[in-house]
Short mmCIF file of C-alpha atoms and ligand atoms in Angstrom, two decimals:
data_model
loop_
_atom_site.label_atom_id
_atom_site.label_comp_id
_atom_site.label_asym_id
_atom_site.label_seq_id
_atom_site.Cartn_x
_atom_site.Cartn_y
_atom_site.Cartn_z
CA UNK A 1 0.00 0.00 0.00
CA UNK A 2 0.86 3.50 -0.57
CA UNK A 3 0.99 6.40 1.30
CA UNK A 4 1.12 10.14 1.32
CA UNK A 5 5.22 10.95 2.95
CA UNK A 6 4.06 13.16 5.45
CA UNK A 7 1.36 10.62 6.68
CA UNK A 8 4.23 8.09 7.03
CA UNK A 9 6.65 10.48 8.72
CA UNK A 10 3.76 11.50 11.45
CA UNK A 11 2.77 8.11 11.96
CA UNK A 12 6.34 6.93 12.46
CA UNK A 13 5.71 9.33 15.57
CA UNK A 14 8.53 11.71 14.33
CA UNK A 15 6.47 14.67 14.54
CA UNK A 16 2.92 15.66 13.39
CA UNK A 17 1.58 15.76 10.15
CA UNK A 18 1.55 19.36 9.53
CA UNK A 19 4.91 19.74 11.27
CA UNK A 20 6.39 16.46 8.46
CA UNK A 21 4.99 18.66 5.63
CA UNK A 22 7.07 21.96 6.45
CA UNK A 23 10.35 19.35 6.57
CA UNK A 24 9.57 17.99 3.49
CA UNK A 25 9.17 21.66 1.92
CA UNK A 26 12.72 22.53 3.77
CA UNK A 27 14.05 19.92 1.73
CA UNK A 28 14.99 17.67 5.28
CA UNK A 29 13.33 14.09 3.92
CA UNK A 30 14.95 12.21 1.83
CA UNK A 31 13.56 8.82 -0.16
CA UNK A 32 15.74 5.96 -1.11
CA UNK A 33 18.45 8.76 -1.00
CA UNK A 34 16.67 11.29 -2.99
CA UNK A 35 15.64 15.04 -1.10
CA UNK A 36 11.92 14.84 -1.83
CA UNK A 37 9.90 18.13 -1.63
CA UNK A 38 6.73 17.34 -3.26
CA UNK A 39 3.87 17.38 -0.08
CA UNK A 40 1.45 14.56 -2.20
CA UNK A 41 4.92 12.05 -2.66
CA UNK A 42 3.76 8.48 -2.44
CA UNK A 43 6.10 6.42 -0.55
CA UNK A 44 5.60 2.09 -0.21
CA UNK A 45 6.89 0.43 3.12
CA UNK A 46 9.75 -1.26 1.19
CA UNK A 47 11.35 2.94 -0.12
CA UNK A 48 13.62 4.01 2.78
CA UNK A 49 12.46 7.89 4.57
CA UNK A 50 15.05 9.55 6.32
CA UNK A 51 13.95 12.75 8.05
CA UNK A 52 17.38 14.95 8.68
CA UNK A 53 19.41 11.90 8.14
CA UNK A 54 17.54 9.40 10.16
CA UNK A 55 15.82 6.35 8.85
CA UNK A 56 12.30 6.31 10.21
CA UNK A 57 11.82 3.37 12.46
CA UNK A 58 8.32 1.18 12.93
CA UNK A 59 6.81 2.48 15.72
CA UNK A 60 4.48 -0.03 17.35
CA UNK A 61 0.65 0.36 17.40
CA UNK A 62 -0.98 0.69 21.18
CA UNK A 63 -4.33 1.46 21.87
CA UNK A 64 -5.70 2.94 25.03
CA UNK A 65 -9.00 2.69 26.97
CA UNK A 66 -8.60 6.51 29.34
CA UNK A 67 -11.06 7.94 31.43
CA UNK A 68 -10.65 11.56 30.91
CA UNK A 69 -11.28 13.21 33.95
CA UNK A 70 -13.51 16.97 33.47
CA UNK A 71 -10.64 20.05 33.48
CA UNK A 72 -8.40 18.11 30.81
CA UNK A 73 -8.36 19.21 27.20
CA UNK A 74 -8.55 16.40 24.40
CA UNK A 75 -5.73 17.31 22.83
CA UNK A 76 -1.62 16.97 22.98
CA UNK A 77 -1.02 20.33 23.64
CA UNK A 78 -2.69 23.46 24.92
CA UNK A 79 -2.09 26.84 24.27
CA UNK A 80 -3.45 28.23 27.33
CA UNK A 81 -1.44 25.77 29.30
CA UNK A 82 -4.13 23.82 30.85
CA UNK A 83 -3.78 19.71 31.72
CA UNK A 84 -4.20 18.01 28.26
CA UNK A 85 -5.12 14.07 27.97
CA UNK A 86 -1.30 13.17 26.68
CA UNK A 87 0.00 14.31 30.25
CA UNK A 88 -1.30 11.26 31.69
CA UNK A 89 0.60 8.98 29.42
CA UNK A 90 3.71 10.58 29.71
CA UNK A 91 5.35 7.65 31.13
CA UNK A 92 4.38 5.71 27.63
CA UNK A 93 7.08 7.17 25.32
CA UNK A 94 5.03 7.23 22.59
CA UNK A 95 3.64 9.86 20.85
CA UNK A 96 -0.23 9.37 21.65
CA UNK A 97 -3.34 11.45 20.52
CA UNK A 98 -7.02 11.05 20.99
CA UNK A 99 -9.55 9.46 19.09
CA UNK A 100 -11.77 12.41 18.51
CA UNK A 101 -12.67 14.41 21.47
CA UNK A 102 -14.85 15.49 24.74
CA UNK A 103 -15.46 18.62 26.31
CA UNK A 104 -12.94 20.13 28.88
CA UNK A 105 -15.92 19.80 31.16
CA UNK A 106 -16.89 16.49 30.04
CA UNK A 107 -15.51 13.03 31.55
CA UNK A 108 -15.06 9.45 30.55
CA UNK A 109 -14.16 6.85 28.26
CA UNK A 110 -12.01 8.12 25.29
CA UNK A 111 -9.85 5.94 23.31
CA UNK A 112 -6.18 7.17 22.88
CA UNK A 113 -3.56 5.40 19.96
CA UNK A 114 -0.49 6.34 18.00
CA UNK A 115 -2.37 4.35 15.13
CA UNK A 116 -3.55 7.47 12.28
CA UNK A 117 -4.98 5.12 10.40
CA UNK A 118 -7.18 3.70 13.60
CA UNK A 119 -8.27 6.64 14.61
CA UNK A 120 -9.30 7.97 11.10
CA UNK A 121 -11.36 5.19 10.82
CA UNK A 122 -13.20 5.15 14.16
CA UNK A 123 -13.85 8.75 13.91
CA UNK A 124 -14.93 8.68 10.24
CA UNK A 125 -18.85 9.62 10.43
CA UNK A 126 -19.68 6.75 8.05
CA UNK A 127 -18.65 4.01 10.94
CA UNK A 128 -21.26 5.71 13.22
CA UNK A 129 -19.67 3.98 16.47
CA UNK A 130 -22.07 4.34 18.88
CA UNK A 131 -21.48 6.28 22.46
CA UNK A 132 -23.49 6.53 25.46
CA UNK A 133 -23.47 9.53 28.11
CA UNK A 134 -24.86 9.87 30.98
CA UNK A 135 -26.31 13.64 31.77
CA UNK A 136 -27.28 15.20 34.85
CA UNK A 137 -29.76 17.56 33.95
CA UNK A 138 -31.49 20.73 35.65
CA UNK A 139 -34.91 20.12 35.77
CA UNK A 140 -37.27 16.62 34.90
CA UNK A 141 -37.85 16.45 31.39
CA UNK A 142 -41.52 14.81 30.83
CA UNK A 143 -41.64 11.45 28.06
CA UNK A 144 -42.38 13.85 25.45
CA UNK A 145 -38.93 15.46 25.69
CA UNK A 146 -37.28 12.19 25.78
CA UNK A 147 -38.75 11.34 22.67
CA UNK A 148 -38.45 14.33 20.78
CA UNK A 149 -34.93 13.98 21.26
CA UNK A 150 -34.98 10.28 20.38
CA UNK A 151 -36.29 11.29 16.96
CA UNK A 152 -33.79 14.38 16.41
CA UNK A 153 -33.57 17.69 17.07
CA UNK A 154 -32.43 20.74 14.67
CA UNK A 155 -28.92 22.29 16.00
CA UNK A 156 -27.94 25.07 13.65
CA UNK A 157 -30.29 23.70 11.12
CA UNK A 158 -29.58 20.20 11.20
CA UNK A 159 -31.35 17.74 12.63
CA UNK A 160 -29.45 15.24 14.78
CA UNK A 161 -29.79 11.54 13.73
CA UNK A 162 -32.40 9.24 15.91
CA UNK A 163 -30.56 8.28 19.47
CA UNK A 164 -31.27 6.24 22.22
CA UNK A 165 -32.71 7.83 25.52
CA UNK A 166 -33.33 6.62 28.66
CA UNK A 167 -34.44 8.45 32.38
CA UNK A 168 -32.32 6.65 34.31
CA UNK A 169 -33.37 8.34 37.36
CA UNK A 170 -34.96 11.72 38.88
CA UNK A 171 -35.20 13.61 41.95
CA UNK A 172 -38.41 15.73 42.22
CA UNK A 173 -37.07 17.31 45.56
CA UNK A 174 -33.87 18.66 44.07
CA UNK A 175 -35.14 19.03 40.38
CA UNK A 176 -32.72 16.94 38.62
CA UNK A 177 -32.43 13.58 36.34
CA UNK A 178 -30.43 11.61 35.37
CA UNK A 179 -30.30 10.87 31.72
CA UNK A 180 -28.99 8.42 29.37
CA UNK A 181 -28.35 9.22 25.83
CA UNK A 182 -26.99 6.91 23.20
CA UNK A 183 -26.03 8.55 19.79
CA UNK A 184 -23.56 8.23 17.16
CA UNK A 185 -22.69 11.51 16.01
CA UNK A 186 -20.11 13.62 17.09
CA UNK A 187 -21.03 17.36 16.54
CA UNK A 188 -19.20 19.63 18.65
CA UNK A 189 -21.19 19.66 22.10
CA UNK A 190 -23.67 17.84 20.72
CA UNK A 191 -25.34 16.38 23.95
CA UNK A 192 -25.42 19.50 25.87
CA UNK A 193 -26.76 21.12 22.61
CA UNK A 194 -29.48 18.59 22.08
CA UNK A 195 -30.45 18.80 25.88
CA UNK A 196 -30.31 22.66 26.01
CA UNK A 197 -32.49 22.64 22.97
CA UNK A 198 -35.43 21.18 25.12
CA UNK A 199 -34.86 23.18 27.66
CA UNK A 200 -32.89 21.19 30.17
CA UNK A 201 -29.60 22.90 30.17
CA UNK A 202 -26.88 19.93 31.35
CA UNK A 203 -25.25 20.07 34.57
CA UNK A 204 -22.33 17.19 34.46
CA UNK A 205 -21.92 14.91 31.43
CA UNK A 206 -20.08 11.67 31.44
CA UNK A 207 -19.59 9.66 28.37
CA UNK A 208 -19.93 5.57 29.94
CA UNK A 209 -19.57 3.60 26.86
CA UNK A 210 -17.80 3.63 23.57
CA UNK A 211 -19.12 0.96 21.32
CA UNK A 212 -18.69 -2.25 23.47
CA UNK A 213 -16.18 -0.89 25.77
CA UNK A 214 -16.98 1.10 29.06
CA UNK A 215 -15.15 2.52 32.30
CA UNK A 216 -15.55 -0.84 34.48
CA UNK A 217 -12.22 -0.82 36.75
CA UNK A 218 -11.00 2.70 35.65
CA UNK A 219 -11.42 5.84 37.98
CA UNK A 220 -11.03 9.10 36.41
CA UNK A 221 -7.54 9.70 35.35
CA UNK A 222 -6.37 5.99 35.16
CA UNK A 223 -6.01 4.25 31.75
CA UNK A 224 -5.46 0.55 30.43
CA UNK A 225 -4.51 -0.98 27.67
CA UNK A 226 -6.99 -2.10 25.33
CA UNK A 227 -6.30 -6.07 24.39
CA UNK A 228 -5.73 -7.63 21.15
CA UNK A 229 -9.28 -9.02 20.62
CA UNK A 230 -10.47 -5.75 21.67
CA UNK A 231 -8.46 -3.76 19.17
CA UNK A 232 -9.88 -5.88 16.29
CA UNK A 233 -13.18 -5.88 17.62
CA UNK A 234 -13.13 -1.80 16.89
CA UNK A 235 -11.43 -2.21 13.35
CA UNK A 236 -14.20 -4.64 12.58
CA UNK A 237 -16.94 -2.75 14.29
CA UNK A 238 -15.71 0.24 11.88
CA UNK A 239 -14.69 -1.83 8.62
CA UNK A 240 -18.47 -3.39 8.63
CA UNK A 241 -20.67 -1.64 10.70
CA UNK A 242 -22.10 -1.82 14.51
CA UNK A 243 -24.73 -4.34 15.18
N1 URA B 301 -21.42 15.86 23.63
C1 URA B 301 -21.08 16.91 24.39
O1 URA B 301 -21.87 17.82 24.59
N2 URA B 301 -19.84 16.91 24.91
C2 URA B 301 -18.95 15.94 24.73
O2 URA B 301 -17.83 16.01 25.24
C3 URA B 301 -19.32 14.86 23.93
C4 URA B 301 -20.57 14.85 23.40
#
């Protein structure tokens, strides 16, 4: 298979992608011997990259189960300096990043990999992996609500595909649920959105589940590995669709 040089270099966890396409334009990569400057170069896993005179070495794959704790950004750097997700992996070696994102004020599960072509996939809106939060909300929404969010709402004139939603439990005294939403989009704030929509602005948001894995074992901030089978359980789960 083919692939685009500064796809390669990234993945090889020199640097990131954006960062591999400014060496390649400074004339630092070299194929099979040859400076390369051309961004869209095709390189095979047999042609020999060297990035400032170093042969880019296999890095291996590894796949991560975190629960993001609320007050972290999902990303591997912040400009504002605040805790990012990468910080609690330093100890890895290993260039990780996260498979799409949640809030800063949003917890749980969120998958974490040095694997581009893994996380492309599983974030790819066609694979619509399915994800289940948990909201505390302010105020009891009636059955109504529940459904009318089921079915889709409109958020900035598009209506949000049909989700799963559950009261899970409600406290009259105190004016709060607790609700569970399944969907399989990933619009940016798109639970609080949908919530706020119907009038039930959320309080705390947790996502429990990603596809078939959830938080069992994990407290927020801790991490495992994700196993072999469970690894190509996602790949297939994306390659041919979830059940
Ligand atoms: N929906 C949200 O509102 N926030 C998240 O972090 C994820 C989904």
């Amino acid at each position: 298979m083919e692939e685009r040089l500064q796809k390669v270099i990234a993945n090889a966890g020199v640097t990131s992608r954006r960062k591999a396409e400014k060496l390649i334009e400074d004339g630092k990569v070299t194929v099979n011997g040859k400076v390369v400057r051309e961004l869209g170069t095709k390189v095979r896993a047999s042609d020999r990259v060297e990035v400032e005179g170093i042969a880019l070495t296999k890095e291996e794959h590894r796949y991560f189960l975190f629960y993001k704790p609320r007050g972290v950004v999902s990303a591997v750097s912040d400009e504002k300096g605040r805790r990012v997700v990468t910080d609690y992996f330093e100890a890895i070696g290993t260039r990780l990043y996260p498979v799409g994102r949640l809030d800063y004020d949003t917890s749980g599960l969120l998958l974490m990999t040095n694997d581009g072509e893994f996380a492309n996939l599983l974030m790819h809106p066609r694979y619509k992996v399915e994800k289940k939060y948990i909201a505390r909300l302010k105020g009891i929404p009636e059955r109504e609500v529940l459904q009318k969010l089921a079915k889709g709402v409109h958020l900035e004139g598009k209506k949000t595909a049909p989700a799963k939603v559950k009261m899970r439990s409600f406290d009259k005294k105190k004016e709060k649920a607790i609700v569970e939403i399944t969907i399989h989009e990933g619009r940016n704030r798109q639970v609080r959105k949908m919530f706020e929509s119907v009038g039930f602005p959320v309080q705390k948001l947790v996502r429990e589940e990603y596809a078939f894995l959830n938080l069992r074992g994990l407290n927020a901030g801790e991490w495992r590995e994700l196993t072999h089978h469970e690894v190509k359980q996602l790949k297939a789960l994306a390659q041919f669709g979830q059940k």
